[in-house]
Short mmCIF file of C-alpha atoms and ligand atoms in Angstrom, two decimals:
data_model
loop_
_atom_site.label_atom_id
_atom_site.label_comp_id
_atom_site.label_asym_id
_atom_site.label_seq_id
_atom_site.Cartn_x
_atom_site.Cartn_y
_atom_site.Cartn_z
CA MET A 156 71.71 81.85 248.87
CA ARG A 157 74.58 80.22 248.07
CA GLU A 158 77.41 82.43 247.54
CA ASN A 159 79.41 83.24 243.80
CA ILE A 160 82.55 81.73 243.87
CA ILE A 161 83.57 82.30 240.16
CA GLU A 162 82.15 84.88 237.83
CA LEU A 163 83.43 85.58 234.20
CA LYS A 164 82.70 88.92 232.76
CA ASN A 165 82.53 89.58 229.35
CA ILE A 166 85.46 87.56 228.62
CA LYS A 167 86.82 87.18 224.93
CA LYS A 168 89.55 85.10 223.81
CA VAL A 169 91.49 85.78 220.59
CA PHE A 170 94.58 83.21 219.12
CA ASP A 171 96.15 84.27 216.21
CA ASP A 172 93.22 87.32 215.21
CA THR A 173 90.71 84.44 215.36
CA VAL A 174 87.78 84.90 218.35
CA VAL A 175 87.42 81.23 220.29
CA VAL A 176 85.33 82.94 222.97
CA ASP A 177 83.26 85.62 223.04
CA ASP A 178 80.83 87.74 225.08
CA PHE A 179 80.89 84.80 227.99
CA ASN A 180 79.12 85.68 230.88
CA LEU A 181 79.03 83.36 233.94
CA THR A 182 78.22 82.95 237.52
CA VAL A 183 78.99 79.78 239.51
CA LYS A 184 78.04 79.28 242.99
CA LYS A 185 80.00 77.73 245.62
CA GLY A 186 79.55 73.91 245.62
CA GLU A 187 77.61 73.68 242.45
CA PHE A 188 78.36 71.46 239.81
CA VAL A 189 78.55 73.43 236.47
CA THR A 190 79.30 72.04 232.74
CA PHE A 191 80.55 73.14 229.62
CA LEU A 192 78.71 71.21 226.81
CA GLY A 193 78.90 72.02 223.33
CA PRO A 194 80.39 70.51 219.77
CA SER A 195 83.77 69.95 219.72
CA GLY A 196 85.63 73.30 218.99
CA CYS A 197 83.41 75.89 220.33
CA GLY A 198 85.84 77.00 223.01
CA LYS A 199 84.86 74.58 225.92
CA THR A 200 88.56 73.80 226.78
CA THR A 201 89.56 77.24 226.40
CA THR A 202 87.21 78.77 228.94
CA LEU A 203 88.45 76.04 231.18
CA ARG A 204 92.10 76.82 230.82
CA MET A 205 91.37 80.94 231.55
CA ILE A 206 89.10 79.64 235.06
CA ALA A 207 92.63 77.26 235.66
CA GLY A 208 94.86 80.19 234.57
CA PHE A 209 96.87 78.46 231.77
CA GLU A 210 95.53 80.70 229.27
CA PHE A 211 94.83 84.49 230.12
CA PRO A 212 91.10 86.40 228.62
CA THR A 213 92.09 88.79 225.97
CA GLU A 214 89.22 90.63 227.23
CA GLY A 215 87.13 90.83 230.28
CA GLU A 216 87.82 89.55 234.02
CA ILE A 217 87.39 86.46 236.09
CA LEU A 218 86.51 86.75 239.63
CA LEU A 219 87.16 84.25 242.46
CA ASN A 220 85.21 85.40 245.50
CA GLY A 221 84.79 88.52 244.14
CA LYS A 222 88.38 89.09 243.62
CA ASP A 223 90.17 89.45 239.91
CA ILE A 224 92.27 86.44 239.42
CA SER A 225 92.50 87.23 235.54
CA SER A 226 96.07 87.18 235.43
CA LEU A 227 97.20 85.10 238.89
CA PRO A 228 99.78 81.83 237.88
CA PRO A 229 97.76 78.59 238.02
CA ASN A 230 99.78 77.60 241.05
CA LEU A 231 98.73 80.50 242.93
CA ARG A 232 94.55 79.64 242.34
CA PRO A 233 92.73 76.99 244.59
CA ILE A 234 91.78 74.90 241.76
CA ASN A 235 92.87 71.92 240.24
CA THR A 236 92.51 70.17 236.96
CA VAL A 237 91.53 66.66 236.04
CA PHE A 238 92.17 65.82 232.12
CA GLN A 239 90.95 63.63 229.76
CA ARG A 240 94.43 61.79 229.51
CA TYR A 241 94.94 60.64 233.37
CA ALA A 242 98.40 62.10 233.42
CA LEU A 243 99.93 59.99 236.33
CA PHE A 244 103.60 58.84 237.04
CA PRO A 245 103.59 55.42 235.90
CA HIS A 246 106.71 55.38 237.70
CA LEU A 247 105.41 55.37 240.88
CA ASN A 248 102.81 53.36 242.88
CA VAL A 249 99.33 54.58 243.63
CA TYR A 250 100.09 56.05 246.88
CA ASP A 251 102.85 57.95 245.86
CA ASN A 252 101.04 59.34 242.69
CA VAL A 253 98.43 60.71 244.83
CA ALA A 254 100.84 61.97 247.75
CA PHE A 255 102.71 63.74 245.18
CA GLY A 256 101.51 67.29 245.44
CA LEU A 257 101.69 67.15 249.26
CA ASN A 258 105.10 65.93 249.44
CA LEU A 259 105.88 68.91 247.41
CA LYS A 260 104.29 71.13 250.18
CA LYS A 261 106.34 69.39 252.50
CA LEU A 262 103.40 68.41 255.39
CA PRO A 263 104.19 65.78 258.07
CA LYS A 264 104.31 61.96 256.74
CA SER A 265 101.64 61.14 258.94
CA VAL A 266 99.22 63.77 257.91
CA ILE A 267 100.01 62.70 254.12
CA SER A 268 99.21 59.09 255.01
CA GLU A 269 95.95 60.12 256.67
CA LYS A 270 94.75 62.12 253.84
CA VAL A 271 95.59 59.40 250.78
CA LYS A 272 93.92 56.95 252.60
CA ASN A 273 90.83 59.32 253.04
CA VAL A 274 90.83 60.09 249.42
CA LEU A 275 91.11 56.44 248.23
CA GLU A 276 88.09 56.02 250.11
CA VAL A 277 86.20 58.52 248.44
CA VAL A 278 87.48 57.10 244.90
CA ASP A 279 86.60 53.77 246.06
CA LEU A 280 90.01 52.43 245.54
CA GLU A 281 90.70 51.73 249.53
CA GLY A 282 93.76 49.19 249.65
CA PHE A 283 95.12 49.87 246.18
CA GLU A 284 98.15 52.01 247.81
CA LYS A 285 100.93 49.74 246.59
CA ARG A 286 99.68 49.15 243.34
CA ARG A 287 101.75 49.90 240.26
CA ILE A 288 99.69 52.19 237.84
CA SER A 289 100.47 49.63 235.08
CA THR A 290 98.08 47.52 236.63
CA LEU A 291 95.18 49.59 236.91
CA SER A 292 92.28 49.78 234.64
CA GLY A 293 91.28 52.71 232.51
CA GLY A 294 88.53 53.74 234.97
CA GLN A 295 90.82 52.88 238.18
CA GLN A 296 93.36 55.08 236.38
CA GLN A 297 91.00 58.20 236.08
CA ARG A 298 90.01 57.89 239.81
CA ILE A 299 93.43 57.80 241.07
CA ALA A 300 93.71 60.97 238.69
CA ILE A 301 90.97 62.53 240.46
CA ALA A 302 91.66 61.33 243.87
CA ARG A 303 95.36 63.35 242.92
CA ALA A 304 93.26 66.42 242.33
CA ILE A 305 91.01 66.19 245.33
CA VAL A 306 93.58 65.12 247.86
CA ASN A 307 95.00 69.05 247.57
CA GLU A 308 91.05 70.20 248.29
CA PRO A 309 91.03 72.62 245.97
CA ASP A 310 87.98 74.97 246.53
CA ILE A 311 86.98 74.14 242.49
CA LEU A 312 87.96 70.85 240.19
CA LEU A 313 88.06 71.77 236.77
CA LEU A 314 87.33 68.31 234.55
CA ASP A 315 88.23 68.50 230.90
CA GLU A 316 86.28 65.55 229.39
CA PRO A 317 87.56 63.46 232.04
CA LEU A 318 85.68 60.25 231.01
CA GLY A 319 86.15 60.77 227.29
CA ALA A 320 88.52 57.54 227.23
CA LEU A 321 86.45 55.30 228.71
CA ASP A 322 84.01 52.52 227.23
CA LEU A 323 80.57 53.33 227.71
CA LYS A 324 80.04 51.10 230.49
CA MET A 325 82.54 52.54 232.86
CA ARG A 326 81.62 56.01 231.79
CA LYS A 327 78.18 55.29 232.96
CA GLU A 328 79.39 54.12 236.27
CA MET A 329 81.78 56.84 236.63
CA GLN A 330 79.11 59.63 236.70
CA LEU A 331 77.17 58.14 238.83
CA GLU A 332 80.46 58.04 241.00
CA LEU A 333 81.67 61.63 240.35
CA LYS A 334 78.09 62.81 241.25
CA SER A 335 78.03 61.47 244.76
CA MET A 336 81.89 62.44 245.04
CA HIS A 337 80.81 65.95 244.45
CA GLU A 338 77.97 65.69 246.73
CA GLN A 339 79.92 64.10 249.60
CA LEU A 340 83.19 66.50 249.12
CA GLY A 341 81.01 69.91 248.64
CA ILE A 342 83.72 71.52 246.36
CA THR A 343 82.66 73.30 243.20
CA PHE A 344 82.78 70.72 239.69
CA ILE A 345 83.19 72.64 236.28
CA TYR A 346 83.19 69.88 233.78
CA VAL A 347 83.56 70.10 230.11
CA THR A 348 81.51 67.48 228.02
CA HIS A 349 80.45 67.32 224.48
CA ASP A 350 77.82 64.78 225.71
CA GLN A 351 74.55 65.70 226.47
CA GLU A 352 73.61 62.68 228.28
CA GLU A 353 76.45 63.11 230.77
CA ALA A 354 75.67 66.85 231.07
CA LEU A 355 71.97 66.73 231.68
CA THR A 356 72.46 63.66 233.98
CA MET A 357 75.30 65.34 236.37
CA SER A 358 74.98 68.76 236.47
CA ASP A 359 73.04 71.41 238.66
CA LYS A 360 73.54 73.84 235.89
CA VAL A 361 74.42 73.40 232.03
CA VAL A 362 76.15 75.96 230.05
CA VAL A 363 75.45 74.88 226.01
CA MET A 364 78.40 76.80 223.83
CA SER A 365 78.41 77.24 219.88
CA ASP A 366 81.16 78.90 218.14
CA GLY A 367 82.67 80.75 221.33
CA MET A 368 79.55 81.91 222.38
CA ILE A 369 77.10 80.75 225.36
CA GLN A 370 73.74 79.75 224.04
CA GLN A 371 72.03 78.85 226.88
CA THR A 372 72.62 78.73 230.58
CA GLY A 373 69.89 76.43 232.65
CA THR A 374 69.10 73.69 234.74
CA PRO A 375 68.95 70.61 232.91
CA GLU A 376 65.37 70.63 232.84
CA GLU A 377 65.27 74.17 231.77
CA ILE A 378 67.64 73.51 228.81
CA TYR A 379 65.78 70.16 227.88
CA ASN A 380 62.43 71.49 228.30
CA GLU A 381 62.72 75.13 227.13
CA PRO A 382 65.79 75.48 224.50
CA LYS A 383 66.24 78.94 223.71
CA ASN A 384 66.62 78.53 219.92
CA ALA A 385 67.07 75.95 217.34
CA PHE A 386 70.90 75.41 218.12
CA VAL A 387 69.91 74.30 221.56
CA ALA A 388 67.04 72.14 220.65
CA ASP A 389 69.05 70.48 218.21
CA PHE A 390 71.94 69.48 220.34
CA ILE A 391 70.05 68.39 223.18
CA GLY A 392 67.86 65.23 222.87
CA GLU A 393 65.76 64.59 219.51
CA SER A 394 63.93 67.24 218.40
CA ASN A 395 61.18 68.11 215.14
CA ILE A 396 62.12 71.78 213.94
CA PHE A 397 59.80 73.64 211.69
CA GLU A 398 59.69 76.86 210.36
CA GLY A 399 56.73 78.64 211.27
CA ARG A 400 54.55 82.13 211.63
CA MET A 401 52.82 83.20 214.83
CA ALA A 402 48.79 83.23 213.02
CA ALA A 403 47.75 85.08 216.19
CA SER A 404 49.35 85.53 219.63
CA MET A 405 48.91 81.86 221.00
CA THR A 406 48.48 80.63 217.78
CA VAL A 407 51.30 79.19 215.51
CA GLU A 408 51.03 77.67 212.28
CA PHE A 409 53.43 75.44 210.95
CA CYS A 410 53.15 71.94 208.75
CA LYS A 411 50.24 74.21 207.02
CA THR A 412 47.81 74.24 210.72
CA GLN A 413 46.93 76.53 213.05
CA PHE A 414 48.13 74.99 216.70
CA PRO A 415 47.46 76.62 219.81
CA CYS A 416 50.64 77.34 221.52
CA VAL A 417 51.04 79.17 225.10
CA ASP A 418 54.08 81.62 223.74
CA ASN A 419 52.46 85.54 223.74
CA VAL A 420 54.27 86.32 220.27
CA PRO A 421 53.01 89.17 218.25
CA LYS A 422 51.08 88.12 215.03
CA ASP A 423 53.05 87.47 211.79
CA THR A 424 56.28 86.67 213.72
CA ARG A 425 58.59 84.06 211.79
CA VAL A 426 59.60 81.60 214.50
CA ASP A 427 61.14 78.28 214.90
CA VAL A 428 58.94 75.74 216.39
CA VAL A 429 60.46 72.81 218.14
CA VAL A 430 58.36 69.53 219.21
CA ARG A 431 60.03 66.69 220.81
CA PRO A 432 59.27 63.38 219.59
CA GLU A 433 57.94 62.16 222.53
CA ASP A 434 55.57 64.77 222.91
CA VAL A 435 53.72 63.72 219.59
CA ILE A 436 50.32 62.13 219.94
CA ILE A 437 49.23 59.21 217.40
CA THR A 438 45.31 59.35 216.76
CA ALA A 439 42.75 58.15 214.44
CA PRO A 440 43.64 59.90 211.19
CA GLU A 441 40.05 62.27 211.74
CA GLU A 442 40.90 62.76 215.37
CA GLY A 443 44.71 64.40 214.79
CA GLN A 444 45.71 68.21 214.47
CA ILE A 445 47.66 66.86 211.66
CA ARG A 446 47.48 63.80 209.02
CA GLY A 447 50.35 61.77 207.88
CA VAL A 448 51.51 58.83 206.07
CA VAL A 449 53.85 56.43 207.94
CA ASP A 450 56.82 56.09 206.29
CA SER A 451 59.34 53.95 208.58
CA ALA A 452 58.93 52.41 212.40
CA VAL A 453 61.63 51.25 214.31
CA PHE A 454 61.77 49.23 217.50
CA LYS A 455 64.08 50.91 219.89
CA GLY A 456 63.60 48.87 223.27
CA MET A 457 61.48 51.27 225.04
CA TYR A 458 59.61 52.65 222.41
CA TYR A 459 58.78 52.76 218.50
CA GLU A 460 60.50 55.54 216.98
CA ILE A 461 57.95 56.35 214.00
CA THR A 462 58.39 59.03 210.78
CA ALA A 463 55.64 60.08 208.89
CA LEU A 464 55.13 62.52 206.36
CA CYS A 465 52.89 65.28 206.62
CA GLY A 466 53.00 67.18 203.12
CA ASP A 467 56.41 67.87 202.59
CA ASN A 468 57.60 67.73 206.30
CA GLU A 469 59.01 64.76 208.29
CA VAL A 470 57.61 64.36 211.88
CA VAL A 471 59.60 62.23 214.13
CA ILE A 472 57.43 60.46 216.75
CA GLN A 473 58.57 58.44 219.76
CA SER A 474 55.00 56.02 220.64
CA THR A 475 54.87 52.93 222.61
CA ARG A 476 52.27 51.68 219.65
CA ASP A 477 53.70 50.18 216.82
CA ALA A 478 52.91 51.55 213.25
CA VAL A 479 53.23 50.56 209.98
CA PRO A 480 54.61 52.01 206.93
CA GLY A 481 51.91 53.60 204.48
CA GLN A 482 49.60 53.84 207.21
CA GLU A 483 47.60 57.07 207.65
CA ILE A 484 47.86 58.75 210.92
CA GLY A 485 46.18 61.33 212.84
CA MET A 486 48.85 63.58 214.99
CA LYS A 487 48.15 65.70 218.14
CA ILE A 488 50.53 68.37 220.24
CA ASP A 489 49.40 69.63 223.60
CA PRO A 490 50.04 73.51 223.49
CA ASP A 491 52.31 73.45 226.48
CA ASN A 492 54.60 70.86 224.09
CA ILE A 493 55.09 73.23 221.35
CA HIS A 494 58.14 75.53 221.97
CA VAL A 495 58.39 78.35 219.54
CA MET A 496 61.74 80.30 219.66
CA PRO A 497 62.71 83.22 217.70
CA ALA A 498 63.49 82.29 213.59
CA GLY A 499 66.96 82.30 212.54
CA ALA A 500 68.32 85.18 210.30
CA LEU A 501 66.67 85.80 206.84
CA MET A 502 69.52 87.99 205.48
CA ASN A 503 73.08 87.47 205.13
CA VAL A 504 74.96 90.87 205.41
CA TYR A 505 78.70 91.56 204.66
CA ASP A 506 80.91 94.33 204.05
CA GLY A 507 81.94 94.90 200.37
CA VAL A 508 83.54 96.96 197.83
CA ILE A 509 83.00 97.50 193.93
CA THR A 510 85.51 96.00 191.97
CA LYS A 511 86.99 97.90 188.43
CA ASP A 512 84.70 95.02 186.32
CA GLY A 513 81.76 95.62 187.94
CA ARG A 514 81.87 93.06 190.61
CA ALA A 515 80.74 93.10 194.21
CA ALA A 516 83.62 92.21 196.10
CA PHE A 517 82.91 90.77 199.59
CA ALA A 518 83.31 87.43 201.94
CA GLY A 519 86.25 86.23 199.70
CA GLY A 520 84.62 86.21 196.37
CA GLU A 521 83.59 88.33 194.08
CA TYR A 522 80.08 88.04 192.39
CA GLU A 523 78.22 89.73 189.38
CA CYS A 524 75.74 92.11 190.52
CA ASP A 525 73.50 94.94 189.60
CA LEU A 526 75.39 98.52 190.09
CA THR A 527 72.13 100.59 188.93
CA GLN A 528 70.83 99.83 192.63
CA LEU A 529 73.62 102.46 193.81
CA CYS A 530 72.10 105.63 192.09
CA ASP A 531 68.68 105.54 191.95
CA GLY A 532 67.18 105.78 188.28
CA SER A 533 70.44 105.03 186.62
CA ARG A 534 71.34 102.99 183.79
CA LEU A 535 74.63 100.65 183.32
CA SER A 536 76.83 102.99 181.10
CA GLY A 537 80.36 100.36 181.27
CA GLU A 538 81.60 97.59 182.96
CA CYS A 539 81.59 99.55 186.70
CA SER A 540 79.88 103.17 185.57
CA VAL A 541 76.64 103.94 185.49
CA ILE A 542 74.60 107.21 183.79
CA THR A 543 72.14 108.89 186.75
CA ALA A 544 69.03 109.95 185.75
CA GLY A 545 70.49 113.62 185.52
CA GLY A 546 72.98 112.32 182.71
CA GLU A 547 75.91 112.16 185.16
CA GLU A 548 78.45 109.34 184.70
CA ILE A 549 79.61 107.71 187.93
CA ASP A 550 82.49 105.31 188.16
CA LEU A 551 81.63 103.28 191.10
CA ALA A 552 85.24 101.02 191.04
CA GLY A 553 86.23 101.26 195.04
CA THR A 554 83.05 102.32 196.34
CA TYR A 555 82.22 100.78 199.53
CA VAL A 556 79.06 98.91 199.93
CA THR A 557 77.16 96.67 202.44
CA VAL A 558 76.04 93.40 200.45
CA GLU A 559 72.87 91.77 201.48
CA VAL A 560 72.14 88.32 200.20
CA PRO A 561 68.98 86.36 201.27
CA VAL A 562 69.31 83.12 203.09
CA LYS A 563 66.86 81.41 200.66
CA ALA A 564 69.08 82.88 197.51
CA VAL A 565 72.52 81.30 198.31
CA SER A 566 73.21 77.66 197.33
CA MET A 567 76.22 75.59 197.62
CA SER A 568 78.60 73.69 195.31
CA ASP A 569 81.40 71.13 195.23
CA GLU A 570 83.01 72.95 192.11
CA GLN A 571 85.08 75.42 193.32
CA LYS A 572 85.19 78.73 191.30
CA GLU A 573 88.03 81.16 191.75
CA TYR A 574 85.50 83.99 192.14
CA ARG A 575 83.38 82.58 194.48
CA ALA A 576 83.37 82.94 198.03
CA SER A 577 83.97 79.32 199.50
CA GLY A 578 84.20 78.08 202.97
CA ASN A 579 83.53 75.00 205.14
CA ILE A 580 80.24 74.04 206.81
CA ILE A 581 80.42 74.52 210.38
CA SER A 582 76.84 73.31 211.42
CA PHE A 583 73.10 72.65 210.18
CA ILE A 584 69.86 71.81 211.72
CA TYR A 585 67.12 69.62 210.23
CA LYS A 586 63.92 71.48 209.83
CA GLY A 587 61.62 69.08 208.88
CA ASN A 588 61.69 69.84 205.21
CA HIS A 589 65.02 71.26 204.36
CA TYR A 590 68.65 71.74 205.61
CA ASN A 591 69.36 75.24 207.08
CA TYR A 592 73.64 75.33 206.97
CA THR A 593 76.19 77.78 208.61
CA VAL A 594 79.23 77.72 206.20
CA ARG A 595 82.07 79.89 207.08
CA THR A 596 84.55 81.44 204.82
CA ALA A 597 88.62 81.71 204.93
CA THR A 598 87.75 85.49 205.81
CA GLU A 599 86.05 84.15 209.16
CA GLU A 600 82.49 85.17 207.49
CA ASP A 601 79.52 83.02 207.69
CA PHE A 602 76.71 82.12 205.32
CA VAL A 603 73.62 80.82 206.25
CA LEU A 604 71.54 79.17 203.59
CA ASP A 605 68.78 76.44 203.53
CA GLU A 606 68.95 73.23 200.75
CA ASP A 607 67.30 70.19 200.18
CA ASP A 608 70.33 68.10 200.19
CA LEU A 609 72.37 66.44 203.05
CA TRP A 610 75.72 67.66 203.48
CA ASN A 611 78.12 66.72 205.89
CA GLU A 612 79.57 69.32 208.30
CA GLY A 613 83.31 70.06 207.34
CA ASP A 614 82.49 69.48 203.52
CA HIS A 615 84.36 72.25 201.71
CA VAL A 616 81.74 74.50 199.66
CA SER A 617 81.47 76.80 197.21
CA LEU A 618 78.64 79.75 197.43
CA VAL A 619 76.54 80.31 194.55
CA ILE A 620 74.38 83.84 194.55
CA PRO A 621 72.38 84.51 191.52
CA LYS A 622 73.38 87.98 190.42
CA GLU A 623 69.72 89.37 190.83
CA GLU A 624 69.46 88.48 194.68
CA ILE A 625 72.76 90.94 195.68
CA ILE A 626 71.41 93.89 197.44
CA LEU A 627 73.80 96.31 197.17
CA LYS A 628 73.78 99.86 199.93
CA ARG A 629 76.28 102.53 199.64
CA LYS A 630 78.07 102.77 202.78
P1 LIG B 50 87.05 69.93 221.64
O1 LIG B 50 85.74 69.24 222.71
O2 LIG B 50 87.25 69.43 220.49
O3 LIG B 50 88.31 70.03 222.84
P2 LIG B 50 86.54 72.69 222.52
O4 LIG B 50 85.07 73.06 222.52
O5 LIG B 50 87.16 72.50 223.98
O6 LIG B 50 86.81 71.26 221.38
P3 LIG B 50 88.38 74.31 222.29
O7 LIG B 50 89.57 73.14 222.91
O8 LIG B 50 88.40 75.61 223.40
O9 LIG B 50 87.56 73.71 221.99
O10 LIG B 50 89.02 75.30 220.94
C1 LIG B 50 88.21 76.60 220.31
C2 LIG B 50 89.00 76.86 219.30
O11 LIG B 50 90.16 77.39 219.81
C3 LIG B 50 89.51 75.97 218.42
O12 LIG B 50 89.04 76.32 216.97
C4 LIG B 50 90.94 75.52 218.71
O13 LIG B 50 91.71 75.06 217.40
C5 LIG B 50 91.22 76.99 218.87
N1 LIG B 50 92.45 76.87 220.10
C6 LIG B 50 92.55 76.37 220.88
N2 LIG B 50 93.83 76.69 221.60
C7 LIG B 50 94.51 77.56 220.53
C8 LIG B 50 95.69 77.83 220.94
N3 LIG B 50 96.85 77.69 221.83
N4 LIG B 50 96.38 78.48 219.66
C9 LIG B 50 95.00 78.76 218.70
N5 LIG B 50 94.12 78.24 218.45
C10 LIG B 50 93.81 77.51 219.80
#
């Protein structure tokens, strides 16, 4: 068993009242290649900067070899960072750039020269000592930046999107080179990227993040083959995601059909079902578990990407066989290629208060609602008061309530109304016949909702909720 080198325990980071990393727990073993993977803004860099010591956690502990280093400054940590922008000194040549840290440490000249020579060999730039930085390509400059970081022989190398500025071909080459450098050096690498292919190619362990939280930690194979939830499945590779229900243990129903599966989940549990396009097998129409009509077929080099309509559900298939639009096909899926995972929320829940004009104020908006829910058997007697079954009049203004709004009851509009809650779409997932959106309001509260139409991430929308769908409970 390899020893742990870094442990992050219950890390939370708050900037100006905004939680950007929360409940972050991770163990990194000596010599491991660990990658933080997630969309822009999910907190990858902030977590890396806390490990480096450029930021300090608001809560939680960072342990290095079992000792708490949470408040240790960066220069006292045996850690070096390589950034996306190379941060080289343009007025110094390659040798002086690489030797910079060693000169500061006042090591003997002969030792410095030996170390620089060795490290230039590792990054495959031997003989480049006298070259000026401006004469190097982007890939070569990034290799010098890596050489400058590893020449200090850190225990841990942090790499923040180090290949982000390179073109695709150079990036692919450098991915392989970094991987072989990692094997050669035995240093622990912690790598940040938003590119899932890069993460799967290079890492021993991938940490998938969204919205400041870890969604799943595992080997590339585990993350790809056994995604824990619809977010991970959607983010890693291509997926069909369907809403489903367990018809029995080991039988799941989706696309109006029951399929044997390998998950022992209780009957009637609502689930999300994930099927990779390469796992849908095309058959003759009468031999499939489901039938569909081909909507499109596009040649992608190694395979055809075929979209078929099965009822109102779209199924994406990768197949080596072509199909023609309009053709009827059958589709089969092996039980172990059907991934069943917990379904998303059904209900949005908020803290709210009743206003003087009898509306429910929550999530930055005010909505008409049925106040009689707050007193059994009551009827409305004024804008914000009810008369109970016993004849007593109760003024409800200022009453604190829990507001529940079913996911299926919320819709979005681009028309802003002053009394409606509004926010930006922060993510969405396609679920075969509709999109499942998350909208974050200015009050940092989330609305989850389903819509048929495609909106864009970042769109600013207002949230429409019919009066009869708002469920109120006294606090
Ligand atoms: P990217 O891939 O775009 O760099 P990321 O996943 O690395 O994204 P972070 O850079 O960690 O994300 O940022 C997470 C959130 O924290 C963002 O909303 C960002 O705006 C915010 N944030 C980061 N640094 C600060 C800061 N110093 N002050 C306030 N907010 C910050």
